[in-house]
Amino acid sequence: RAQVGLPIPAAIGFAAKASNMARHGGSYHGSLYVLGNILNFSYLWNEIRVQGGAYGCGLRLGRSAAAAYSYRDPTPARSLTMYRGAADFLREFVASGERIDKFVISTIAETEPLMSPRDEGAVADGRWFAGRTEDDLRKQRAQILATDGEKLLTWCETLEHMAQTGAVAVVAHDEALKACEAEGIEIAE
């Protein structure tokens, strides 16, 4: 597991944590898109962008990898702490009874955007080269539409494993890097 800190002469920093989901029981499912929307807009945005002052942040969940990141971040150590809290937030979110359908709708809008003929061709090429078929896309859509609180909770263990074992990279000024040493960051010289 790589834990690296790179010093830069700037008042802001960048913090990322990434993990191979397949190594800890995660396998691709359409509900990951919904999970990403919930964590991005109900958790990370509020904690890292609004309260932490970072210019931006996010969580990318792909076919085999998960990565959380912040950029132009004045407190990268705080952001790393927030990444660790994603599973707890998800449990609280589901227990609160907040409606999930609005996240399902926004996920469908994100995965099936309106496109020009040129964009449709480019997307079709990308899917062909990736080996994704129309059946794969239908299955993904059905999984997104079927996402509920119970399905979301199945991802908590994967999020916790990512938080404990994921690789970390922080690019920031010396003081911010020192604050990240509790994460096991090795500061490059």
Short mmCIF file of N, CA and C in Angstrom, two decimals:
data_model
loop_
_atom_site.label_atom_id
_atom_site.label_comp_id
_atom_site.label_asym_id
_atom_site.label_seq_id
_atom_site.Cartn_x
_atom_site.Cartn_y
_atom_site.Cartn_z
N ARG A 1 0.86 -1.17 0.00
CA ARG A 1 0.00 0.00 0.00
C ARG A 1 0.90 1.23 0.00
N ALA A 2 0.73 2.08 -0.96
CA ALA A 2 1.55 3.28 -1.10
C ALA A 2 0.92 4.43 -0.33
N GLN A 3 1.74 5.13 0.43
CA GLN A 3 1.32 6.30 1.18
C GLN A 3 2.38 7.36 0.95
N VAL A 4 2.13 8.29 0.07
CA VAL A 4 3.17 9.24 -0.27
C VAL A 4 2.67 10.67 -0.14
N GLY A 5 3.57 11.53 0.31
CA GLY A 5 3.30 12.96 0.38
C GLY A 5 4.36 13.71 -0.41
N LEU A 6 3.92 14.59 -1.27
CA LEU A 6 4.84 15.36 -2.10
C LEU A 6 4.72 16.84 -1.74
N PRO A 7 5.82 17.46 -1.29
CA PRO A 7 5.76 18.87 -0.92
C PRO A 7 5.75 19.79 -2.15
N ILE A 8 4.92 20.83 -2.06
CA ILE A 8 4.88 21.86 -3.10
C ILE A 8 4.81 23.22 -2.41
N PRO A 9 5.28 24.27 -3.07
CA PRO A 9 5.22 25.61 -2.49
C PRO A 9 3.88 26.28 -2.81
N ALA A 10 2.83 25.85 -2.13
CA ALA A 10 1.49 26.40 -2.38
C ALA A 10 0.70 26.38 -1.08
N ALA A 11 -0.29 27.23 -0.98
CA ALA A 11 -1.12 27.30 0.22
C ALA A 11 -2.22 26.24 0.23
N ILE A 12 -2.37 25.55 -0.87
CA ILE A 12 -3.42 24.53 -0.98
C ILE A 12 -2.78 23.19 -1.29
N GLY A 13 -3.59 22.14 -1.27
CA GLY A 13 -3.07 20.81 -1.54
C GLY A 13 -4.09 19.95 -2.26
N PHE A 14 -3.71 18.72 -2.44
CA PHE A 14 -4.54 17.73 -3.11
C PHE A 14 -4.41 16.43 -2.33
N ALA A 15 -5.51 15.73 -2.10
CA ALA A 15 -5.47 14.48 -1.35
C ALA A 15 -6.29 13.43 -2.09
N ALA A 16 -5.71 12.26 -2.28
CA ALA A 16 -6.42 11.18 -2.97
C ALA A 16 -6.21 9.87 -2.23
N LYS A 17 -7.24 9.05 -2.27
CA LYS A 17 -7.17 7.70 -1.71
C LYS A 17 -7.84 6.79 -2.72
N ALA A 18 -7.15 5.71 -3.11
CA ALA A 18 -7.68 4.81 -4.13
C ALA A 18 -7.45 3.37 -3.73
N SER A 19 -8.30 2.51 -4.27
CA SER A 19 -8.22 1.10 -3.94
C SER A 19 -8.79 0.25 -5.06
N ASN A 20 -8.28 -0.95 -5.17
CA ASN A 20 -8.82 -1.94 -6.11
C ASN A 20 -9.95 -2.65 -5.39
N MET A 21 -11.18 -2.41 -5.80
CA MET A 21 -12.35 -2.97 -5.11
C MET A 21 -12.39 -4.49 -5.18
N ALA A 22 -11.92 -5.06 -6.26
CA ALA A 22 -11.98 -6.52 -6.42
C ALA A 22 -11.16 -7.23 -5.35
N ARG A 23 -10.13 -6.57 -4.83
CA ARG A 23 -9.29 -7.19 -3.81
C ARG A 23 -10.01 -7.37 -2.48
N HIS A 24 -11.10 -6.63 -2.29
CA HIS A 24 -11.83 -6.77 -1.03
C HIS A 24 -13.30 -7.01 -1.25
N GLY A 25 -13.59 -7.89 -2.18
CA GLY A 25 -14.96 -8.37 -2.34
C GLY A 25 -15.89 -7.54 -3.19
N GLY A 26 -15.46 -6.41 -3.67
CA GLY A 26 -16.33 -5.58 -4.48
C GLY A 26 -16.28 -6.02 -5.94
N SER A 27 -17.42 -6.08 -6.57
CA SER A 27 -17.46 -6.33 -8.00
C SER A 27 -18.47 -5.36 -8.59
N TYR A 28 -18.29 -5.02 -9.84
CA TYR A 28 -19.10 -3.99 -10.45
C TYR A 28 -20.59 -4.29 -10.38
N HIS A 29 -21.35 -3.25 -10.09
CA HIS A 29 -22.81 -3.32 -10.07
C HIS A 29 -23.32 -1.91 -10.35
N GLY A 30 -24.44 -1.78 -11.07
CA GLY A 30 -24.99 -0.48 -11.41
C GLY A 30 -25.28 0.40 -10.21
N SER A 31 -25.53 -0.19 -9.05
CA SER A 31 -25.81 0.60 -7.85
C SER A 31 -24.61 1.44 -7.42
N LEU A 32 -23.42 1.11 -7.91
CA LEU A 32 -22.24 1.93 -7.58
C LEU A 32 -22.40 3.36 -8.06
N TYR A 33 -23.07 3.54 -9.22
CA TYR A 33 -23.29 4.90 -9.72
C TYR A 33 -24.17 5.70 -8.75
N VAL A 34 -25.20 5.05 -8.22
CA VAL A 34 -26.09 5.72 -7.26
C VAL A 34 -25.31 6.01 -5.98
N LEU A 35 -24.54 5.04 -5.51
CA LEU A 35 -23.71 5.24 -4.33
C LEU A 35 -22.79 6.43 -4.52
N GLY A 36 -22.15 6.52 -5.68
CA GLY A 36 -21.26 7.64 -5.96
C GLY A 36 -21.98 8.97 -5.89
N ASN A 37 -23.19 9.06 -6.45
CA ASN A 37 -23.95 10.31 -6.40
C ASN A 37 -24.30 10.69 -4.97
N ILE A 38 -24.72 9.72 -4.18
CA ILE A 38 -25.08 10.02 -2.79
C ILE A 38 -23.87 10.52 -2.02
N LEU A 39 -22.75 9.80 -2.13
CA LEU A 39 -21.56 10.21 -1.38
C LEU A 39 -20.99 11.53 -1.90
N ASN A 40 -21.01 11.74 -3.21
CA ASN A 40 -20.49 12.99 -3.76
C ASN A 40 -21.30 14.20 -3.32
N PHE A 41 -22.62 14.11 -3.43
CA PHE A 41 -23.45 15.30 -3.24
C PHE A 41 -24.05 15.45 -1.85
N SER A 42 -24.14 14.38 -1.09
CA SER A 42 -24.70 14.50 0.25
C SER A 42 -23.64 14.45 1.34
N TYR A 43 -22.46 13.98 1.01
CA TYR A 43 -21.42 13.83 2.02
C TYR A 43 -20.15 14.60 1.68
N LEU A 44 -19.43 14.16 0.66
CA LEU A 44 -18.13 14.78 0.36
C LEU A 44 -18.25 16.26 0.04
N TRP A 45 -19.23 16.64 -0.75
CA TRP A 45 -19.40 18.05 -1.10
C TRP A 45 -19.56 18.90 0.16
N ASN A 46 -20.42 18.46 1.06
CA ASN A 46 -20.66 19.23 2.29
C ASN A 46 -19.46 19.23 3.22
N GLU A 47 -18.85 18.08 3.39
CA GLU A 47 -17.74 17.97 4.35
C GLU A 47 -16.44 18.56 3.86
N ILE A 48 -16.10 18.31 2.61
CA ILE A 48 -14.79 18.72 2.09
C ILE A 48 -14.86 20.07 1.38
N ARG A 49 -15.87 20.28 0.57
CA ARG A 49 -15.98 21.54 -0.18
C ARG A 49 -16.54 22.66 0.68
N VAL A 50 -17.71 22.44 1.25
CA VAL A 50 -18.39 23.51 1.99
C VAL A 50 -17.70 23.78 3.33
N GLN A 51 -17.52 22.75 4.16
CA GLN A 51 -16.94 22.95 5.48
C GLN A 51 -15.42 23.00 5.49
N GLY A 52 -14.79 22.19 4.62
CA GLY A 52 -13.33 22.12 4.59
C GLY A 52 -12.67 23.17 3.73
N GLY A 53 -13.42 23.80 2.83
CA GLY A 53 -12.87 24.87 2.01
C GLY A 53 -12.13 24.43 0.76
N ALA A 54 -12.16 23.16 0.41
CA ALA A 54 -11.50 22.71 -0.82
C ALA A 54 -12.28 23.24 -2.02
N TYR A 55 -11.57 23.44 -3.11
CA TYR A 55 -12.22 23.93 -4.32
C TYR A 55 -13.09 22.84 -4.94
N GLY A 56 -12.70 21.59 -4.76
CA GLY A 56 -13.48 20.50 -5.30
C GLY A 56 -13.11 19.17 -4.68
N CYS A 57 -13.98 18.19 -4.89
CA CYS A 57 -13.77 16.86 -4.33
C CYS A 57 -14.67 15.89 -5.07
N GLY A 58 -14.45 14.62 -4.85
CA GLY A 58 -15.32 13.64 -5.47
C GLY A 58 -14.92 12.22 -5.14
N LEU A 59 -15.75 11.32 -5.62
CA LEU A 59 -15.54 9.89 -5.47
C LEU A 59 -15.84 9.27 -6.82
N ARG A 60 -14.91 8.52 -7.35
CA ARG A 60 -15.10 7.81 -8.61
C ARG A 60 -15.15 6.32 -8.30
N LEU A 61 -16.20 5.68 -8.74
CA LEU A 61 -16.35 4.25 -8.56
C LEU A 61 -16.45 3.64 -9.94
N GLY A 62 -15.50 2.81 -10.28
CA GLY A 62 -15.46 2.23 -11.61
C GLY A 62 -15.67 0.74 -11.60
N ARG A 63 -15.32 0.10 -12.68
CA ARG A 63 -15.50 -1.34 -12.81
C ARG A 63 -14.63 -2.12 -11.84
N SER A 64 -13.47 -1.61 -11.48
CA SER A 64 -12.60 -2.35 -10.56
C SER A 64 -11.97 -1.48 -9.49
N ALA A 65 -12.08 -0.17 -9.61
CA ALA A 65 -11.38 0.71 -8.68
C ALA A 65 -12.31 1.76 -8.08
N ALA A 66 -11.89 2.22 -6.91
CA ALA A 66 -12.58 3.33 -6.24
C ALA A 66 -11.52 4.36 -5.88
N ALA A 67 -11.84 5.63 -6.09
CA ALA A 67 -10.89 6.69 -5.76
C ALA A 67 -11.64 7.91 -5.25
N ALA A 68 -11.21 8.41 -4.10
CA ALA A 68 -11.73 9.65 -3.54
C ALA A 68 -10.63 10.70 -3.67
N TYR A 69 -11.04 11.94 -3.96
CA TYR A 69 -10.03 12.97 -4.19
C TYR A 69 -10.55 14.34 -3.77
N SER A 70 -9.59 15.22 -3.46
CA SER A 70 -9.89 16.63 -3.25
C SER A 70 -8.83 17.43 -3.99
N TYR A 71 -9.19 18.63 -4.40
CA TYR A 71 -8.21 19.48 -5.06
C TYR A 71 -8.37 20.92 -4.59
N ARG A 72 -7.22 21.62 -4.68
CA ARG A 72 -7.13 22.98 -4.13
C ARG A 72 -7.71 22.96 -2.72
N ASP A 73 -7.15 22.07 -1.93
CA ASP A 73 -7.65 21.74 -0.60
C ASP A 73 -6.74 22.33 0.48
N PRO A 74 -7.25 23.24 1.33
CA PRO A 74 -6.41 23.81 2.38
C PRO A 74 -6.15 22.82 3.53
N THR A 75 -6.94 21.78 3.65
CA THR A 75 -6.79 20.82 4.75
C THR A 75 -6.87 19.37 4.24
N PRO A 76 -5.83 18.90 3.53
CA PRO A 76 -5.88 17.54 2.99
C PRO A 76 -5.99 16.46 4.06
N ALA A 77 -5.43 16.68 5.25
CA ALA A 77 -5.54 15.67 6.32
C ALA A 77 -7.00 15.48 6.72
N ARG A 78 -7.74 16.57 6.79
CA ARG A 78 -9.18 16.49 7.11
C ARG A 78 -9.92 15.71 6.03
N SER A 79 -9.55 15.93 4.78
CA SER A 79 -10.20 15.22 3.68
C SER A 79 -9.95 13.72 3.78
N LEU A 80 -8.74 13.31 4.13
CA LEU A 80 -8.46 11.89 4.31
C LEU A 80 -9.33 11.30 5.41
N THR A 81 -9.56 12.06 6.47
CA THR A 81 -10.45 11.62 7.55
C THR A 81 -11.88 11.46 7.04
N MET A 82 -12.32 12.37 6.20
CA MET A 82 -13.68 12.29 5.64
C MET A 82 -13.84 11.06 4.75
N TYR A 83 -12.81 10.70 4.00
CA TYR A 83 -12.89 9.50 3.16
C TYR A 83 -13.15 8.28 4.04
N ARG A 84 -12.49 8.24 5.20
CA ARG A 84 -12.68 7.11 6.12
C ARG A 84 -14.09 7.05 6.67
N GLY A 85 -14.80 8.17 6.70
CA GLY A 85 -16.13 8.22 7.27
C GLY A 85 -17.25 7.90 6.29
N ALA A 86 -16.93 7.55 5.05
CA ALA A 86 -17.96 7.34 4.02
C ALA A 86 -18.92 6.22 4.39
N ALA A 87 -18.43 5.11 4.90
CA ALA A 87 -19.32 3.98 5.24
C ALA A 87 -20.26 4.36 6.37
N ASP A 88 -19.75 5.06 7.37
CA ASP A 88 -20.62 5.49 8.48
C ASP A 88 -21.69 6.45 7.99
N PHE A 89 -21.29 7.38 7.12
CA PHE A 89 -22.28 8.30 6.55
C PHE A 89 -23.36 7.52 5.81
N LEU A 90 -22.95 6.55 5.01
CA LEU A 90 -23.91 5.77 4.22
C LEU A 90 -24.90 5.04 5.13
N ARG A 91 -24.42 4.47 6.21
CA ARG A 91 -25.33 3.80 7.15
C ARG A 91 -26.35 4.79 7.72
N GLU A 92 -25.86 5.97 8.12
CA GLU A 92 -26.76 7.00 8.67
C GLU A 92 -27.75 7.48 7.61
N PHE A 93 -27.27 7.65 6.39
CA PHE A 93 -28.12 8.10 5.30
C PHE A 93 -29.27 7.12 5.08
N VAL A 94 -28.97 5.85 4.98
CA VAL A 94 -30.00 4.84 4.75
C VAL A 94 -30.96 4.78 5.94
N ALA A 95 -30.42 4.83 7.17
CA ALA A 95 -31.26 4.77 8.37
C ALA A 95 -32.18 5.99 8.48
N SER A 96 -31.77 7.12 7.92
CA SER A 96 -32.57 8.34 8.01
C SER A 96 -33.86 8.26 7.20
N GLY A 97 -33.90 7.33 6.24
CA GLY A 97 -35.09 7.20 5.40
C GLY A 97 -35.16 8.23 4.29
N GLU A 98 -34.08 8.97 4.09
CA GLU A 98 -34.08 9.95 2.99
C GLU A 98 -34.35 9.23 1.67
N ARG A 99 -35.07 9.91 0.80
CA ARG A 99 -35.45 9.31 -0.48
C ARG A 99 -34.23 9.05 -1.35
N ILE A 100 -34.17 7.87 -1.89
CA ILE A 100 -33.08 7.47 -2.77
C ILE A 100 -33.44 7.71 -4.23
N ASP A 101 -34.74 7.79 -4.52
CA ASP A 101 -35.18 7.90 -5.91
C ASP A 101 -34.61 9.11 -6.63
N LYS A 102 -34.41 10.23 -5.93
CA LYS A 102 -33.85 11.41 -6.60
C LYS A 102 -32.41 11.14 -7.05
N PHE A 103 -31.67 10.32 -6.30
CA PHE A 103 -30.31 9.96 -6.70
C PHE A 103 -30.33 8.96 -7.84
N VAL A 104 -31.34 8.08 -7.85
CA VAL A 104 -31.49 7.14 -8.96
C VAL A 104 -31.79 7.91 -10.24
N ILE A 105 -32.69 8.88 -10.16
CA ILE A 105 -33.04 9.69 -11.34
C ILE A 105 -31.83 10.46 -11.86
N SER A 106 -31.08 11.08 -10.96
CA SER A 106 -29.90 11.83 -11.41
C SER A 106 -28.83 10.90 -11.97
N THR A 107 -28.77 9.68 -11.46
CA THR A 107 -27.82 8.71 -12.00
C THR A 107 -28.19 8.31 -13.41
N ILE A 108 -29.47 8.08 -13.66
CA ILE A 108 -29.91 7.75 -15.02
C ILE A 108 -29.60 8.92 -15.96
N ALA A 109 -29.85 10.14 -15.50
CA ALA A 109 -29.55 11.32 -16.32
C ALA A 109 -28.05 11.39 -16.64
N GLU A 110 -27.23 11.00 -15.69
CA GLU A 110 -25.78 11.05 -15.88
C GLU A 110 -25.29 9.93 -16.80
N THR A 111 -25.86 8.75 -16.67
CA THR A 111 -25.39 7.61 -17.47
C THR A 111 -26.02 7.55 -18.85
N GLU A 112 -27.12 8.28 -19.05
CA GLU A 112 -27.80 8.28 -20.35
C GLU A 112 -28.09 9.71 -20.81
N PRO A 113 -27.04 10.53 -20.97
CA PRO A 113 -27.27 11.93 -21.34
C PRO A 113 -27.70 12.07 -22.80
N LEU A 114 -28.31 13.21 -23.08
CA LEU A 114 -28.60 13.53 -24.48
C LEU A 114 -27.27 13.78 -25.18
N MET A 115 -27.15 13.26 -26.41
CA MET A 115 -25.88 13.39 -27.12
C MET A 115 -26.13 13.74 -28.58
N SER A 116 -25.17 14.45 -29.13
CA SER A 116 -25.18 14.73 -30.57
C SER A 116 -24.79 13.44 -31.30
N PRO A 117 -25.07 13.37 -32.60
CA PRO A 117 -24.67 12.18 -33.35
C PRO A 117 -23.16 11.90 -33.24
N ARG A 118 -22.37 12.94 -33.23
CA ARG A 118 -20.91 12.77 -33.08
C ARG A 118 -20.58 12.13 -31.75
N ASP A 119 -21.19 12.64 -30.67
CA ASP A 119 -20.95 12.07 -29.34
C ASP A 119 -21.43 10.63 -29.24
N GLU A 120 -22.58 10.34 -29.86
CA GLU A 120 -23.10 8.97 -29.86
C GLU A 120 -22.10 8.03 -30.51
N GLY A 121 -21.50 8.47 -31.60
CA GLY A 121 -20.50 7.65 -32.28
C GLY A 121 -19.28 7.41 -31.42
N ALA A 122 -18.81 8.47 -30.76
CA ALA A 122 -17.63 8.35 -29.90
C ALA A 122 -17.90 7.42 -28.72
N VAL A 123 -19.08 7.54 -28.12
CA VAL A 123 -19.45 6.67 -27.00
C VAL A 123 -19.58 5.23 -27.47
N ALA A 124 -20.20 5.03 -28.62
CA ALA A 124 -20.35 3.67 -29.18
C ALA A 124 -18.98 3.05 -29.44
N ASP A 125 -18.06 3.83 -29.98
CA ASP A 125 -16.70 3.33 -30.19
C ASP A 125 -16.06 2.91 -28.87
N GLY A 126 -16.16 3.76 -27.87
CA GLY A 126 -15.58 3.45 -26.57
C GLY A 126 -16.17 2.18 -25.97
N ARG A 127 -17.47 2.03 -26.08
CA ARG A 127 -18.12 0.82 -25.55
C ARG A 127 -17.66 -0.41 -26.32
N TRP A 128 -17.55 -0.28 -27.63
CA TRP A 128 -17.11 -1.42 -28.44
C TRP A 128 -15.71 -1.85 -28.05
N PHE A 129 -14.79 -0.88 -27.92
CA PHE A 129 -13.42 -1.21 -27.55
C PHE A 129 -13.33 -1.78 -26.13
N ALA A 130 -14.25 -1.38 -25.27
CA ALA A 130 -14.28 -1.89 -23.89
C ALA A 130 -15.00 -3.23 -23.80
N GLY A 131 -15.64 -3.64 -24.89
CA GLY A 131 -16.35 -4.91 -24.89
C GLY A 131 -17.71 -4.86 -24.21
N ARG A 132 -18.29 -3.67 -24.10
CA ARG A 132 -19.60 -3.51 -23.47
C ARG A 132 -20.70 -3.61 -24.52
N THR A 133 -21.67 -4.44 -24.25
CA THR A 133 -22.76 -4.68 -25.19
C THR A 133 -24.02 -3.95 -24.75
N GLU A 134 -25.02 -3.95 -25.62
CA GLU A 134 -26.32 -3.37 -25.27
C GLU A 134 -26.93 -4.11 -24.08
N ASP A 135 -26.72 -5.41 -24.01
CA ASP A 135 -27.22 -6.18 -22.86
C ASP A 135 -26.56 -5.72 -21.57
N ASP A 136 -25.26 -5.40 -21.63
CA ASP A 136 -24.57 -4.88 -20.44
C ASP A 136 -25.21 -3.57 -19.99
N LEU A 137 -25.51 -2.70 -20.94
CA LEU A 137 -26.11 -1.40 -20.62
C LEU A 137 -27.52 -1.56 -20.06
N ARG A 138 -28.29 -2.49 -20.60
CA ARG A 138 -29.64 -2.75 -20.07
C ARG A 138 -29.56 -3.29 -18.64
N LYS A 139 -28.61 -4.18 -18.42
CA LYS A 139 -28.43 -4.76 -17.08
C LYS A 139 -28.03 -3.66 -16.09
N GLN A 140 -27.10 -2.80 -16.50
CA GLN A 140 -26.67 -1.69 -15.65
C GLN A 140 -27.85 -0.79 -15.31
N ARG A 141 -28.67 -0.47 -16.30
CA ARG A 141 -29.84 0.40 -16.08
C ARG A 141 -30.82 -0.25 -15.10
N ALA A 142 -31.06 -1.53 -15.26
CA ALA A 142 -31.97 -2.24 -14.35
C ALA A 142 -31.41 -2.24 -12.93
N GLN A 143 -30.10 -2.40 -12.78
CA GLN A 143 -29.48 -2.38 -11.46
C GLN A 143 -29.58 -0.99 -10.82
N ILE A 144 -29.39 0.05 -11.62
CA ILE A 144 -29.52 1.41 -11.10
C ILE A 144 -30.94 1.64 -10.62
N LEU A 145 -31.92 1.27 -11.45
CA LEU A 145 -33.33 1.49 -11.10
C LEU A 145 -33.77 0.68 -9.88
N ALA A 146 -33.13 -0.46 -9.65
CA ALA A 146 -33.50 -1.32 -8.52
C ALA A 146 -32.75 -0.98 -7.23
N THR A 147 -31.89 0.02 -7.28
CA THR A 147 -31.09 0.36 -6.10
C THR A 147 -31.98 0.85 -4.97
N ASP A 148 -31.78 0.26 -3.80
CA ASP A 148 -32.50 0.67 -2.60
C ASP A 148 -31.52 0.71 -1.44
N GLY A 149 -32.01 1.07 -0.27
CA GLY A 149 -31.15 1.19 0.90
C GLY A 149 -30.43 -0.10 1.24
N GLU A 150 -31.10 -1.20 1.11
CA GLU A 150 -30.49 -2.50 1.42
C GLU A 150 -29.29 -2.77 0.51
N LYS A 151 -29.45 -2.49 -0.78
CA LYS A 151 -28.35 -2.68 -1.72
C LYS A 151 -27.20 -1.74 -1.41
N LEU A 152 -27.51 -0.49 -1.07
CA LEU A 152 -26.46 0.47 -0.75
C LEU A 152 -25.64 0.01 0.45
N LEU A 153 -26.30 -0.55 1.44
CA LEU A 153 -25.59 -1.00 2.65
C LEU A 153 -24.60 -2.13 2.36
N THR A 154 -24.82 -2.87 1.28
CA THR A 154 -23.87 -3.94 0.96
C THR A 154 -22.50 -3.38 0.57
N TRP A 155 -22.42 -2.10 0.26
CA TRP A 155 -21.14 -1.48 -0.13
C TRP A 155 -20.35 -0.94 1.05
N CYS A 156 -20.93 -0.94 2.25
CA CYS A 156 -20.23 -0.39 3.42
C CYS A 156 -18.91 -1.11 3.69
N GLU A 157 -18.91 -2.42 3.62
CA GLU A 157 -17.69 -3.17 3.88
C GLU A 157 -16.60 -2.83 2.86
N THR A 158 -16.99 -2.67 1.61
CA THR A 158 -16.03 -2.30 0.57
C THR A 158 -15.46 -0.90 0.84
N LEU A 159 -16.32 0.03 1.24
CA LEU A 159 -15.85 1.39 1.56
C LEU A 159 -14.91 1.36 2.76
N GLU A 160 -15.22 0.56 3.76
CA GLU A 160 -14.35 0.47 4.94
C GLU A 160 -13.00 -0.14 4.58
N HIS A 161 -13.01 -1.14 3.74
CA HIS A 161 -11.75 -1.76 3.34
C HIS A 161 -10.91 -0.77 2.55
N MET A 162 -11.54 -0.01 1.68
CA MET A 162 -10.82 1.03 0.94
C MET A 162 -10.20 2.03 1.90
N ALA A 163 -10.96 2.43 2.91
CA ALA A 163 -10.47 3.41 3.88
C ALA A 163 -9.26 2.88 4.65
N GLN A 164 -9.25 1.59 4.93
CA GLN A 164 -8.17 1.02 5.73
C GLN A 164 -6.95 0.65 4.90
N THR A 165 -7.15 0.22 3.67
CA THR A 165 -6.03 -0.34 2.90
C THR A 165 -5.70 0.41 1.62
N GLY A 166 -6.46 1.44 1.29
CA GLY A 166 -6.23 2.14 0.03
C GLY A 166 -4.92 2.90 -0.01
N ALA A 167 -4.41 3.09 -1.20
CA ALA A 167 -3.21 3.89 -1.41
C ALA A 167 -3.56 5.36 -1.24
N VAL A 168 -2.63 6.13 -0.70
CA VAL A 168 -2.87 7.54 -0.44
C VAL A 168 -1.78 8.37 -1.10
N ALA A 169 -2.17 9.48 -1.70
CA ALA A 169 -1.23 10.45 -2.24
C ALA A 169 -1.70 11.83 -1.84
N VAL A 170 -0.80 12.60 -1.26
CA VAL A 170 -1.10 13.97 -0.86
C VAL A 170 -0.01 14.87 -1.45
N VAL A 171 -0.44 15.93 -2.09
CA VAL A 171 0.46 16.94 -2.62
C VAL A 171 0.07 18.23 -1.92
N ALA A 172 1.00 18.78 -1.12
CA ALA A 172 0.64 19.96 -0.31
C ALA A 172 1.91 20.61 0.24
N HIS A 173 1.72 21.72 0.96
CA HIS A 173 2.83 22.39 1.61
C HIS A 173 3.27 21.58 2.84
N ASP A 174 4.46 21.88 3.36
CA ASP A 174 5.07 21.08 4.43
C ASP A 174 4.18 20.92 5.66
N GLU A 175 3.56 22.00 6.09
CA GLU A 175 2.71 21.94 7.29
C GLU A 175 1.51 21.00 7.07
N ALA A 176 0.89 21.07 5.91
CA ALA A 176 -0.24 20.19 5.60
C ALA A 176 0.21 18.74 5.53
N LEU A 177 1.40 18.50 4.98
CA LEU A 177 1.92 17.13 4.91
C LEU A 177 2.20 16.57 6.29
N LYS A 178 2.73 17.40 7.18
CA LYS A 178 2.98 16.95 8.55
C LYS A 178 1.68 16.54 9.23
N ALA A 179 0.60 17.25 8.94
CA ALA A 179 -0.70 16.90 9.51
C ALA A 179 -1.20 15.57 8.97
N CYS A 180 -0.69 15.13 7.84
CA CYS A 180 -1.09 13.86 7.22
C CYS A 180 -0.25 12.68 7.70
N GLU A 181 0.78 12.93 8.50
CA GLU A 181 1.66 11.85 8.93
C GLU A 181 0.92 10.78 9.73
N ALA A 182 -0.16 11.15 10.39
CA ALA A 182 -0.96 10.17 11.14
C ALA A 182 -1.56 9.13 10.20
N GLU A 183 -1.67 9.46 8.93
CA GLU A 183 -2.19 8.54 7.93
C GLU A 183 -1.11 7.59 7.42
N GLY A 184 0.11 7.74 7.94
CA GLY A 184 1.20 6.90 7.49
C GLY A 184 1.87 7.41 6.23
N ILE A 185 1.69 8.68 5.94
CA ILE A 185 2.28 9.29 4.75
C ILE A 185 3.80 9.36 4.90
N GLU A 186 4.49 8.95 3.85
CA GLU A 186 5.93 9.12 3.79
C GLU A 186 6.19 10.33 2.91
N ILE A 187 6.79 11.36 3.49
CA ILE A 187 7.02 12.60 2.76
C ILE A 187 8.27 12.46 1.88
N ALA A 188 8.09 12.66 0.59
CA ALA A 188 9.20 12.59 -0.35
C ALA A 188 10.08 13.82 -0.20
N GLU A 189 11.33 13.64 -0.42
CA GLU A 189 12.27 14.76 -0.29
C GLU A 189 12.63 15.29 -1.66
#
